Coordinates of C-alpha atoms and ligand atoms in Angstrom, one line a residue:
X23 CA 0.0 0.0 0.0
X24 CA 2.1 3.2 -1.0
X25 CA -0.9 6.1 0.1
X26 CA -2.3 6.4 3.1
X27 CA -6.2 6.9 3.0
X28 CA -6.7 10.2 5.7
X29 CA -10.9 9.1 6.3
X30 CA -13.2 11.7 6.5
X31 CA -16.8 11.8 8.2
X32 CA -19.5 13.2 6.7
X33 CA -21.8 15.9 8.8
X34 CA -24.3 17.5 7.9
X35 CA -23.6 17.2 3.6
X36 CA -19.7 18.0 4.0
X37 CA -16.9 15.9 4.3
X38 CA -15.0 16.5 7.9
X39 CA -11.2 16.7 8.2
X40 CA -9.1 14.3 6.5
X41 CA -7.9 12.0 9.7
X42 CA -4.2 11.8 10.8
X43 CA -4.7 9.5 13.8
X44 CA -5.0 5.9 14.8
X45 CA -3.6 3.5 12.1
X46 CA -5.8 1.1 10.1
X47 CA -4.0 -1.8 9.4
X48 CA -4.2 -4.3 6.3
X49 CA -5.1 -8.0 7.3
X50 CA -2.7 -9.5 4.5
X51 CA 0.4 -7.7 5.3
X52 CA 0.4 -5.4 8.3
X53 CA 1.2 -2.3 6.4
X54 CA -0.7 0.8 6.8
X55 CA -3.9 1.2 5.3
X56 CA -5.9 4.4 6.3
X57 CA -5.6 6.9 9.5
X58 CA -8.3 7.6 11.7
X59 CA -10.0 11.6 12.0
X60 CA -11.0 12.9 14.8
X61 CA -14.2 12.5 16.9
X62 CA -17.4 14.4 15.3
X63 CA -19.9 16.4 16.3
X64 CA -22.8 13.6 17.1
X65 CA -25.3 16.4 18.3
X66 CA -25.0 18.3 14.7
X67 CA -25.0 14.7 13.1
X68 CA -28.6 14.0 14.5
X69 CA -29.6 17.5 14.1
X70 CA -29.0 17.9 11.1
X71 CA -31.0 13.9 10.4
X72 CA -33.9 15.4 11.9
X73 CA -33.9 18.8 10.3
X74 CA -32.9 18.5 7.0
X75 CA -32.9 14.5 6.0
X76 CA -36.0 13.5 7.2
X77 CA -38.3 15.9 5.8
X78 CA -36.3 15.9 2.3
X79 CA -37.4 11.9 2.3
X80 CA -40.5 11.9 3.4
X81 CA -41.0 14.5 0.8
X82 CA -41.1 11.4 -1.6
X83 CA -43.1 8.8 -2.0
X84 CA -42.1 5.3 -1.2
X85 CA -41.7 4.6 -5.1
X86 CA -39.6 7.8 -5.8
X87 CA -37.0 6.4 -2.7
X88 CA -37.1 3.3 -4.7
X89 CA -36.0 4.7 -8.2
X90 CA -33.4 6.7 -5.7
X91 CA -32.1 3.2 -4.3
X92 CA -31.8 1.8 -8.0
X93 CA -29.7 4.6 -8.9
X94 CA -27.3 4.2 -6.0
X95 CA -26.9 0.5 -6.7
X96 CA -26.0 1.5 -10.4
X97 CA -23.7 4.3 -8.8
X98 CA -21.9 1.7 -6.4
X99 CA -22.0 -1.2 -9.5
X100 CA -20.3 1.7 -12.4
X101 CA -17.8 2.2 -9.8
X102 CA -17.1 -1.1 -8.1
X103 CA -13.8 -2.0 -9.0
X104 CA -12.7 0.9 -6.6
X105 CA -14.5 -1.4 -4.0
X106 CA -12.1 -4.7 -5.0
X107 CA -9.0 -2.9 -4.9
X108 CA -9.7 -1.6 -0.9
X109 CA -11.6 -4.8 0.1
X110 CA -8.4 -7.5 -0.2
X111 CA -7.2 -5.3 2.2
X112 CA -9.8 -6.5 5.0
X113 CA -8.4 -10.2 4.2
X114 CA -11.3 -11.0 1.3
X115 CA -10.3 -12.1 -1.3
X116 CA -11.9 -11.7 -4.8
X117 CA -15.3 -13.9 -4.3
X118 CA -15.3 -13.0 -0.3
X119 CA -15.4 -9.1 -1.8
X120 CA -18.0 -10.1 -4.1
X121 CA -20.5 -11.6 -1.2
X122 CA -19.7 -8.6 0.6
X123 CA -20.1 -5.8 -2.4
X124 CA -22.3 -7.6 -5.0
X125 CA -24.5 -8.7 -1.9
X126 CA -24.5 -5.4 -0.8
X127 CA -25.8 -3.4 -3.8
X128 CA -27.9 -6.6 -4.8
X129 CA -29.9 -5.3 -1.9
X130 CA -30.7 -2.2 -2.8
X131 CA -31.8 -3.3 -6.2
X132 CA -33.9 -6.3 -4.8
X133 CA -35.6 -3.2 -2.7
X134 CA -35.5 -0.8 -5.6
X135 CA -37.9 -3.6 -7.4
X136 CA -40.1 -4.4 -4.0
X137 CA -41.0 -0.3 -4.2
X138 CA -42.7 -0.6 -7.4
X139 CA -45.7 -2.4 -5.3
X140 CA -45.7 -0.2 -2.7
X141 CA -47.7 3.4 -3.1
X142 CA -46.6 6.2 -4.2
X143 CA -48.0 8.5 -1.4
X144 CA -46.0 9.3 1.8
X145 CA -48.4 6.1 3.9
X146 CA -49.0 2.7 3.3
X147 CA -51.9 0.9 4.6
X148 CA -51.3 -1.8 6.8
X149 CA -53.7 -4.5 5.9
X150 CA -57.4 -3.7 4.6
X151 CA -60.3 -2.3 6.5
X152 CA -61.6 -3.3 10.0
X153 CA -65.2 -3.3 10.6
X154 CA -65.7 -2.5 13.7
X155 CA -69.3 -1.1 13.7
X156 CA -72.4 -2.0 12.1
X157 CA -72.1 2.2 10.6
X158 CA -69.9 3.4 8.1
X159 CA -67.2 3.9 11.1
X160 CA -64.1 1.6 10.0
X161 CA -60.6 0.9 11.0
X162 CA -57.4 1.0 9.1
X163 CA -54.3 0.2 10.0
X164 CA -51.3 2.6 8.2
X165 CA -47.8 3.2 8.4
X166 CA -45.6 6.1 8.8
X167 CA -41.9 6.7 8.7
X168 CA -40.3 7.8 12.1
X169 CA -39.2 11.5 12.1
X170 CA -36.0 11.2 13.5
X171 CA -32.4 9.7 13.2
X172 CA -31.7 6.2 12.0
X173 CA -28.8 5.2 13.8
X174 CA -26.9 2.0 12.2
X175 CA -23.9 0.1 13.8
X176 CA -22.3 -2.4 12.0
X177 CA -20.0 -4.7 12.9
X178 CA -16.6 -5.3 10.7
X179 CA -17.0 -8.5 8.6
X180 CA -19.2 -6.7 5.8
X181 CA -17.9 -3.4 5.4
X182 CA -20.3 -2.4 2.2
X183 CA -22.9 -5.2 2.9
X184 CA -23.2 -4.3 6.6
X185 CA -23.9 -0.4 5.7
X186 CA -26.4 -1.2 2.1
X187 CA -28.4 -4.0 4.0
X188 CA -29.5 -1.4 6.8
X189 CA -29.6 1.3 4.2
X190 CA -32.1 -0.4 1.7
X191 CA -35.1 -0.8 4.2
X192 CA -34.4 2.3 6.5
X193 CA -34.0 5.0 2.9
X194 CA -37.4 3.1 1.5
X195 CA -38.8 3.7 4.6
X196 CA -38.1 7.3 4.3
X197 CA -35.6 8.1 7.2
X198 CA -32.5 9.4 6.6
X199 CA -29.4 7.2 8.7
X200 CA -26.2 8.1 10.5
X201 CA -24.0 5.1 9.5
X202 CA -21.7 4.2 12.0
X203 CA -19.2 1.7 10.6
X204 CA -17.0 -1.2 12.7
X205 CA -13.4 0.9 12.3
X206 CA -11.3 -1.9 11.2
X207 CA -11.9 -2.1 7.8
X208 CA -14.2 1.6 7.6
X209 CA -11.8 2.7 5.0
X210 CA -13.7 0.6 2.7
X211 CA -17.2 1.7 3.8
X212 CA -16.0 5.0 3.6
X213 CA -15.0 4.5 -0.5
X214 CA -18.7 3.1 -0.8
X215 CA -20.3 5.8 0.8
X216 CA -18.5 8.4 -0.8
X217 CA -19.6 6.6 -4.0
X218 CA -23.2 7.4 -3.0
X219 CA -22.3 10.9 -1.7
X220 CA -20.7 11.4 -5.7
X221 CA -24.2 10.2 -7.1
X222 CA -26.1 12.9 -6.4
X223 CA -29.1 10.4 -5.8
X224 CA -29.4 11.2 -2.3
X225 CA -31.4 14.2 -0.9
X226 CA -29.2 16.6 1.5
X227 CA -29.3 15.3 5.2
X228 CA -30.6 11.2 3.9
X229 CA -27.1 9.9 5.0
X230 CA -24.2 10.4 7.3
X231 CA -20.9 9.2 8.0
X232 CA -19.9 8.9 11.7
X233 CA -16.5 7.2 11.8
X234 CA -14.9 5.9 15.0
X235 CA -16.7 6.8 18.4
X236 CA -20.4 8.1 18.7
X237 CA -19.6 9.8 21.4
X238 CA -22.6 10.7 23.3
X239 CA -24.7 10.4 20.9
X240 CA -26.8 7.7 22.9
X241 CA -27.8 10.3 25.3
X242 CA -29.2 12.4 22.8
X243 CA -31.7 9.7 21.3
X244 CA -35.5 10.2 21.5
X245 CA -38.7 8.2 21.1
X246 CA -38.4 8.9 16.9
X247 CA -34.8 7.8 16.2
X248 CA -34.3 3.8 15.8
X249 CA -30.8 2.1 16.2
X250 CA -29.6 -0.9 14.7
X251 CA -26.9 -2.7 16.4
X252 CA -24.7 -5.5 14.3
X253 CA -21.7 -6.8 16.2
X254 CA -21.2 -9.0 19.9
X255 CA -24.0 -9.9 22.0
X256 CA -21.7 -7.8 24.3
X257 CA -21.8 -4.5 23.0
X258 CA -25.6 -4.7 21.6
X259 CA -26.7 -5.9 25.9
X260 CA -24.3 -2.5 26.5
X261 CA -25.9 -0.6 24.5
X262 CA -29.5 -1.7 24.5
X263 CA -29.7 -1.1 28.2
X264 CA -29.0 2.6 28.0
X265 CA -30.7 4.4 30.5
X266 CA -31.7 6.8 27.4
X267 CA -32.6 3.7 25.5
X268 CA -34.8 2.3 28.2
X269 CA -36.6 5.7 29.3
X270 CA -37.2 7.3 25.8
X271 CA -38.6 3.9 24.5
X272 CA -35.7 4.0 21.5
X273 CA -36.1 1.5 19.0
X274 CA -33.7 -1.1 19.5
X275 CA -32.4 -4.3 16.9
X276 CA -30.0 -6.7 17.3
X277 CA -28.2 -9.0 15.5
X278 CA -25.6 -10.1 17.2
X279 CA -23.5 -13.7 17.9
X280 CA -25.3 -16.7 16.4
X281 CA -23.8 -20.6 16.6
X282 CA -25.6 -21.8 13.4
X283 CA -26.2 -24.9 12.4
X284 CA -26.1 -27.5 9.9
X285 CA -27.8 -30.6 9.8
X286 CA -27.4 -33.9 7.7
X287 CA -30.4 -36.2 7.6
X288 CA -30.7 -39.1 9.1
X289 CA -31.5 -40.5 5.3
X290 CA -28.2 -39.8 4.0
X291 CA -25.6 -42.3 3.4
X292 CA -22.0 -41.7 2.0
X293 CA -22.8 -42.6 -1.1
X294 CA -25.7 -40.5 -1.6
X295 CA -25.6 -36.8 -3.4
X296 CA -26.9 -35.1 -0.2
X297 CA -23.6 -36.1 1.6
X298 CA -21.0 -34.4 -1.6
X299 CA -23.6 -31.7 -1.3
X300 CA -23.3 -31.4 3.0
X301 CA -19.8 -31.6 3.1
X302 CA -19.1 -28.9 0.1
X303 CA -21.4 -26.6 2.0
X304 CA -19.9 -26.7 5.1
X305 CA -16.5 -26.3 4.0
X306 CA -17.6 -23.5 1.9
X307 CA -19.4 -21.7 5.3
X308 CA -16.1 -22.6 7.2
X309 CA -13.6 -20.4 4.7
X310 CA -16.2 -17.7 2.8
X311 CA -14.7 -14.6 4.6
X312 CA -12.3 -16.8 6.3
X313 CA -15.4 -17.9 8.5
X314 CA -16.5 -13.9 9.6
X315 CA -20.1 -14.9 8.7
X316 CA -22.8 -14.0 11.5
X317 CA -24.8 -16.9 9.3
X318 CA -21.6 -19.3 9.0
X319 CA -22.3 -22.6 10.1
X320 CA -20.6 -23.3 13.5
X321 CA -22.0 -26.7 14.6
X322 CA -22.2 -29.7 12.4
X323 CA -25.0 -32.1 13.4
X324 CA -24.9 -35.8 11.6
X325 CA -26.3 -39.0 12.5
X326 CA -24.1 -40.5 14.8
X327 CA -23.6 -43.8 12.0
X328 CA -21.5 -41.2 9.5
X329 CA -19.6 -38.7 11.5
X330 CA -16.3 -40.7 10.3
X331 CA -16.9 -40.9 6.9
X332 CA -18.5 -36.9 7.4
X333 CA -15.3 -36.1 9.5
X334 CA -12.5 -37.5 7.1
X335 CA -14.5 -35.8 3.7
X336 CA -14.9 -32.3 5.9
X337 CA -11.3 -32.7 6.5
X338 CA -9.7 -33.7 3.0
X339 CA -11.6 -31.2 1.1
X340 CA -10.4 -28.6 4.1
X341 CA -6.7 -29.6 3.2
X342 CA -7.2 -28.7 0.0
X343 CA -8.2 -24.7 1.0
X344 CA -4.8 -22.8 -0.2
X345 CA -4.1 -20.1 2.5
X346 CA -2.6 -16.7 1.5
X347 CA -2.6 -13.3 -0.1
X348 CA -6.5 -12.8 -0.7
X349 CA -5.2 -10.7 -3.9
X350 CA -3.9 -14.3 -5.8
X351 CA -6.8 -16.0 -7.6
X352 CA -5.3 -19.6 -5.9
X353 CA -6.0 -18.4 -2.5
X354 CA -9.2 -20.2 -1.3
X355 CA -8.8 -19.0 2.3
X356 CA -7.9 -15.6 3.2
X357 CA -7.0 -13.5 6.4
X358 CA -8.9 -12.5 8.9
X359 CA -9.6 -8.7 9.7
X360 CA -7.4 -7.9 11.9
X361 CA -4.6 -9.2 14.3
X362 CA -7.3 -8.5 17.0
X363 CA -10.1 -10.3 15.5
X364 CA -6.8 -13.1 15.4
X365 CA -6.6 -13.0 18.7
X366 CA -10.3 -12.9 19.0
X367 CA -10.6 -16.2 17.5
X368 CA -7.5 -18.2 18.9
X369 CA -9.1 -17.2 22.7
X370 CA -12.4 -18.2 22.2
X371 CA -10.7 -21.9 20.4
X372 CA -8.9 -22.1 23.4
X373 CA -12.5 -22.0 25.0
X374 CA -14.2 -24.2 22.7
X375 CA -11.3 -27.3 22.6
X376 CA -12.0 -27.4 27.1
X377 CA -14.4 -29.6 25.8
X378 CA -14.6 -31.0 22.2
X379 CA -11.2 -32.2 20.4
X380 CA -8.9 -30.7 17.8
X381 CA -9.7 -32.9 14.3
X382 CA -7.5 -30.2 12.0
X383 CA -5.9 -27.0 12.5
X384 CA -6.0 -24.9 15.2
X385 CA -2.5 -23.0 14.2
X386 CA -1.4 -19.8 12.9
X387 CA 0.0 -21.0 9.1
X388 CA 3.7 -20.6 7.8
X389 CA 3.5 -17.9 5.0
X390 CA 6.5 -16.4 3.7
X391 CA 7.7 -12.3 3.5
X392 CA 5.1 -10.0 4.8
X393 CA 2.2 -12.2 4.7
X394 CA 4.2 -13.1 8.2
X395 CA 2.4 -10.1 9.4
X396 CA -1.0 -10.9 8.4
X397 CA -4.3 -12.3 10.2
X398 CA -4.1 -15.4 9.0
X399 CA -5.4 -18.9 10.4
X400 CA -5.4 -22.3 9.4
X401 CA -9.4 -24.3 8.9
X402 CA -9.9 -25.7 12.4
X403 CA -12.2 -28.3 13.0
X404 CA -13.2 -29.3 16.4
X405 CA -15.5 -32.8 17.6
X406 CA -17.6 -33.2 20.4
X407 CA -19.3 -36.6 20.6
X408 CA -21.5 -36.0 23.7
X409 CA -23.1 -32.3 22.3
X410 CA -26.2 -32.5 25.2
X411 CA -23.4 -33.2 27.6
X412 CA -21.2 -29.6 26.1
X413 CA -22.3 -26.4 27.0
X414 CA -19.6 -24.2 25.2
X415 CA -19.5 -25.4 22.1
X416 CA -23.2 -24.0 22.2
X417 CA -22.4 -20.9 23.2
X418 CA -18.9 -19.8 22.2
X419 CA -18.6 -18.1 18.5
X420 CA -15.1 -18.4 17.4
X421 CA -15.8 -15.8 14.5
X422 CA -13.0 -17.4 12.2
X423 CA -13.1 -20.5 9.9
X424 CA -13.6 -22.7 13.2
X425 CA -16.3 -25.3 13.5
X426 CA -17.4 -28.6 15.1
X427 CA -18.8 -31.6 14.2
X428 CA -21.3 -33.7 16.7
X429 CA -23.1 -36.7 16.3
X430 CA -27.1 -37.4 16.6
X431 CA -28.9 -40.7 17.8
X432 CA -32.4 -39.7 16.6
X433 CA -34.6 -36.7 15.4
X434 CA -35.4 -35.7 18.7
X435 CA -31.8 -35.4 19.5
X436 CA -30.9 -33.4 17.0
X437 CA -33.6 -31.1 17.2
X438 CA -32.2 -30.6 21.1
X439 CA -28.8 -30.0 20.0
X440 CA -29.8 -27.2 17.8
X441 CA -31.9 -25.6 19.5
X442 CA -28.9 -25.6 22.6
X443 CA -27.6 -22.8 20.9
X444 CA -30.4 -20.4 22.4
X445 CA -31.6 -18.5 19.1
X446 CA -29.4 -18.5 15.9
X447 CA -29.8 -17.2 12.8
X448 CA -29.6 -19.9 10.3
X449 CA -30.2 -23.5 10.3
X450 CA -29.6 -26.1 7.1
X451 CA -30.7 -29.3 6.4
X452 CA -29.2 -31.7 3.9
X453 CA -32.1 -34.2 3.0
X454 CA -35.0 -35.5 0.8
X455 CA -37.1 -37.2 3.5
X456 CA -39.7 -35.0 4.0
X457 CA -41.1 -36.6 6.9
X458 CA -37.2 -36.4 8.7
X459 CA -37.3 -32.2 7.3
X460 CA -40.9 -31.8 8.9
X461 CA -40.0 -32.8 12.3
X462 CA -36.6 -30.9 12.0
X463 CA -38.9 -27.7 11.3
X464 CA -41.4 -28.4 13.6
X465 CA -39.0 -28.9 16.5
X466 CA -36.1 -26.4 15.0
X467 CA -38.4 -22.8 13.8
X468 CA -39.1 -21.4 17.0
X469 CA -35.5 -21.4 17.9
X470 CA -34.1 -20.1 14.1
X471 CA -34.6 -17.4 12.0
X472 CA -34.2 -19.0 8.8
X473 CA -34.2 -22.2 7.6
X474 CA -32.3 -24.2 4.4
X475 CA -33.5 -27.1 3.1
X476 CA -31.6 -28.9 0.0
X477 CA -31.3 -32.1 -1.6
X478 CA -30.0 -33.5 -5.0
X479 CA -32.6 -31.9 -6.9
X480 CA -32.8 -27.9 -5.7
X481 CA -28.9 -28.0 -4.8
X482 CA -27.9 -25.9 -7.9
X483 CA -31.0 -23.2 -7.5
X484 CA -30.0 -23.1 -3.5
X485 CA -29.0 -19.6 -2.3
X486 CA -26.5 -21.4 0.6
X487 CA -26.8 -21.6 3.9
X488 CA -24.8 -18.1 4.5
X489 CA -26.3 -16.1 2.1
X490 CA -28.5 -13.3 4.0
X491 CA -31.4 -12.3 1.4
X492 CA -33.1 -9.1 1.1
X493 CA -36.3 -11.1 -0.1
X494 CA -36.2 -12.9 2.9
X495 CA -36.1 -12.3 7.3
X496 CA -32.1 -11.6 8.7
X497 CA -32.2 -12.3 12.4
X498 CA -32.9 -15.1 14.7
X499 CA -34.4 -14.9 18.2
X500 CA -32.5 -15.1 21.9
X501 CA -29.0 -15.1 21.7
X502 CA -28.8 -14.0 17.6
X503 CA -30.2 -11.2 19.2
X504 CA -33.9 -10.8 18.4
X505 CA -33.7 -8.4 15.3
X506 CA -35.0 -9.3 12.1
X507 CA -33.9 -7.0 9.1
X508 CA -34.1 -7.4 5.4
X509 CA -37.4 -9.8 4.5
X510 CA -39.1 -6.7 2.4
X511 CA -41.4 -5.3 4.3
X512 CA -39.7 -6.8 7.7
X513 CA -36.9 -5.0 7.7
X514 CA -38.6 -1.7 7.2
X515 CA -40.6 -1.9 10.4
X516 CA -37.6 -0.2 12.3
X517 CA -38.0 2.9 10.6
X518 CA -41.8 3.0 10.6
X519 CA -45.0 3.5 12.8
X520 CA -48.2 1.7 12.7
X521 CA -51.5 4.3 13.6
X522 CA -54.7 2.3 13.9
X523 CA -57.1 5.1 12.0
X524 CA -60.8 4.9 12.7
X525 CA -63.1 6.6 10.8
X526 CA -65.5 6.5 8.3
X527 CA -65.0 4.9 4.6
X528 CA -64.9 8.5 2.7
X529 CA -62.3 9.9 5.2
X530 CA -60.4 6.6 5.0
X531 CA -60.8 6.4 1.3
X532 CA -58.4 9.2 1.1
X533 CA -55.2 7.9 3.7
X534 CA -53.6 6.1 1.5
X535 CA -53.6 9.6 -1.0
X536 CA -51.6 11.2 1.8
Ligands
NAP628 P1 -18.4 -5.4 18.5 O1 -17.1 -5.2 19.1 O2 -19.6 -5.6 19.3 O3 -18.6 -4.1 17.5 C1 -19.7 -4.0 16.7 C2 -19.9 -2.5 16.4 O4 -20.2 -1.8 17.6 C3 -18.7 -1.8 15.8 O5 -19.1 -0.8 14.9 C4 -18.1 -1.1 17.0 O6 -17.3 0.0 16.7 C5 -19.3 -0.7 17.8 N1 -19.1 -0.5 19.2 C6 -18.3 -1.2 20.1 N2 -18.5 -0.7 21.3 C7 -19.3 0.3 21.2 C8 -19.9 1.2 22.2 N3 -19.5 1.2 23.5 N4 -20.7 2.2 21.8 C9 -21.1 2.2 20.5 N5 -20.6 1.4 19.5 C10 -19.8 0.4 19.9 O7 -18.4 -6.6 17.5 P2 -17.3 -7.0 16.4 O8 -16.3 -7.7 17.2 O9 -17.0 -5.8 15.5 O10 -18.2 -8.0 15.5 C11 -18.1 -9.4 15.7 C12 -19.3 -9.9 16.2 O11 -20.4 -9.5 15.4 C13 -19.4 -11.4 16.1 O12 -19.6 -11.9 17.4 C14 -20.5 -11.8 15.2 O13 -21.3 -12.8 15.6 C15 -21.3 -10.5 15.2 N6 -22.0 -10.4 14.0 C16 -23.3 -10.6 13.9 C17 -24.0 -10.4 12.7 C18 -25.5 -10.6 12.5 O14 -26.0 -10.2 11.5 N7 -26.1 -11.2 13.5 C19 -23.3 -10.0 11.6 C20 -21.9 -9.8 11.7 C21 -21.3 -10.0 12.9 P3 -15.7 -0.1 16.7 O15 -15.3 -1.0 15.7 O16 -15.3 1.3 16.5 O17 -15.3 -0.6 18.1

């Protein structure tokens, strides 16, 4: 890296002083990647939300936010290759960038095409009409964006995604956001949302850049604003029990630490398709984004008659992943985002192998020159063969390319192992007996917030078990944290207030108009 990136927040439609502080530090090398400005002025941030962004979007109707989301994601797709170059820096390499900045402005076009339904008037009925007398006296539920700030913290493996997946529901909703980005790799949310800024497709005040701390910007929040948290069940339990949180009634979602998991039916034999198919898919989960996937899968459930043949597949096709610079198209497995997130990872292993046992890797690889001074770490795979007996291999995310496998007796069984993981975000299940899949749902859904089911005949249309869609819910209940974002019309709620109206039919006639 021979320049230094100086970031810059954006207040209140200017860019702030170019930073000259704390050192951002590239994942493949250790060089120097972007400096750090100083902290900004939260109060004029939200000020500035309230006064100016909100009323410029609520000024348009749901389907003129959605032709301005359309031409953002062609802003962000003419210019992506700026996106690439940053993003290897975070440790991605070329199809980890491509889940992260594809995925991201994929979102806004998948909401840009959900707004053509939706009206063009500044509410949307909720529902159709009530009756609720035997007169013309009606009821009618509608929806109205909040007036206030939009407040989004995101955590550091997606640093486009994380910022365009809030963006997409909150702008459609019509409230304008102050992004608040994970700092590790904020250099590269910075590049996207300067792209945006560069667009012009944004009224003044929609969006705004707060890089770094925020300050005390929690004391200032009020029953109008809306925060959404992405990052450690830590800092979300923090933050959501802010005395201004809890006695201005703020808005609060979470998505926060999820031990997913995967599950290969009790139907499946070595031989069959489902079993290539199982073990591809959890390899892949294990070293996409070198494992920093909220949705990765974590725990690898199999009937208790194949974890050897499951265990030696997982590991052969893991000894295949090459390890190294994210930047050469032979890399498979890149680095991690930082030395800290390292360290991150190698504690919580250390947690993790008290009770299940090291199958394959566990180290820090050899790489040669600087890549010495990397985030890098070998595929680990851990096995636990008494998972109702464990405890922190339900609990404990290693948020690297770290899982473990554990064996099931029965249906029942496997449904309780699952579901030990208190709330997660994503379940799969590899198999084409449906009456095996029903009672995994049946006994799985209230514990998961989405839920993968393939065999040999849908494998090739299959999204994956990782992949977070707009079209569908993001967020799983208890310990993933209770949110649930994307999902169309779901992960607009945040930003948006249902009235019940009662009145008569002539009156109602003309809400939706407003
Ligand atoms: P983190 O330390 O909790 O940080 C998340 C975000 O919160 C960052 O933007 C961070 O900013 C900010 N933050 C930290 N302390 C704060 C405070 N006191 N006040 C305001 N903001 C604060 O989490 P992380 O280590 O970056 O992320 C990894 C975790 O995120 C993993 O456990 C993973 O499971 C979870 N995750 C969940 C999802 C999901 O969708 N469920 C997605 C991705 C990641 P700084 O970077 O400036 O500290």
């Amino acid at each position: 890296m021979t320049d230094i990136i100086g970031l810059q927040g954006y207040s209140a439609d200017r860019w702030l002083p170019i930073g000259d502080g704390t050192e951002l530090i590239s994942a493949i090398d250790g060089s120097t990647v972007a400096r750090m400005p100083d902290q900004a002025d939260v109060g004029e941030m939200l000020d500035h939300a309230r006064k100016v962004g909100g009323p410029a979007l609520r000024k348009m109707t749901f389907q003129q936010r959605g032709k301005m989301l359309r031409a953002l994601a062609e802003a962000l797709g003419a210019r992506k290759e700026e996106l690439y170059a940053l993003s290897s820096h975070t440790g991605a390499t070329r199809s980890d960038s491509a889940f992260d900045i594809e995925g991201g402005i994929g979102t806004f076009f998948v909401y840009a095409s959900k707004a053509k339904s939706m009206p063009d008037a500044h509410v949307m009925l909720d529902g159709g009409r009530e009756a609720i007398s035997k007169g013309d006296f009606q009821g009618q539920h509608i929806l109205a964006p909040l007036t206030g700030a939009a407040i989004h913290i995101n955590a550091y493996n997606f640093p486009v995604w994380g910022m365009l997946e809030k963006l997409a529901p909150t702008l459609l909703a019509g409230m304008p956001a102050i992004v608040k980005p994970a700092t590790v790799g904020s250099y590269l949310t910075q590049a996207a949302f300067r792209i945006m800024i560069e667009s012009g497709a944004l009224p003044d005040g929609a969006v705004q850049l707060l890089l770094g701390s925020t300050g005390d910007l929690f004391d200032r929040l009020d029953g109008q604003d809306s925060v959404a948290f992405t990052g450690s069940a830590e800092t979300a339990n923090l933050l959501k029990a802010h005395p201004n949180i809890i006695a201005n009634t703020v808005r609060f979602t979470a998505e926060q630490d999820s031990l997913n998991a995967s599950v290969l039916g009790p139907d499946v034999k070595p031989d069959a398709p489902e079993f290539d198919l199982y073990v591809k898919e959890v390899v892949r989960e294990m070293t996409q984004k070198t494992g920093q996937k909220c949705t990765a899968i974590r725990r690898i459930l199999v009937p208790a008659a194949v974890i050897d043949p499951v265990q030696t597949a997982i590991a052969k096709r893991l000894g295949k992943m090459t390890i190294g610079d994210p930047r050469e198209e032979t890399t498979r497995l890149g680095a991690l985002a930082g030395i800290g997130q390292r360290d991150d990872v190698i504690a919580n292993l250390a947690t993790l192998r008290d009770e299940a046992e090291l199958v394959l890797g566990g180290a820090i690889p050899e790489l040669e020159g600087d890549l010495q001074k990397g985030a890098f770490f070998n595929a680990t795979l851990l096995r636990h063969d008494r998972p109702l007996d464990g405890d922190k291999i339900h609990a404990v995310e290693a948020f690297g390319p770290v899982a473990t496998l554990m064996p099931y007796e029965d249906m029942g069984e496997a449904v309780a192992i699952a579901n030990a993981g208190q709330g997660s975000l994503a379940l799969s299940i590899f198999s084409r007996e449906s009456s095996a899949v029903g009672q995994l749902v049946a006994g799985v859904s209230p514990f998961h917030g989405r839920i993968l089911i393939v065999d040999r005949d849908n494998a090739e249309f299959s999204s994956g078990h990782g992949a977070a869609l707009p079209h569908l819910q993001h967020g799983g209940p208890g310990r993933a944290g209770g949110g649930a974002e994307l999902g169309g019309m779901i992960g607009m709620m945040p930003y948006l207030q249902r009235s019940a109206i009662q009145a008569s039919e002539a009156i109602l006639a003309t809400i939706g108009e407003i």
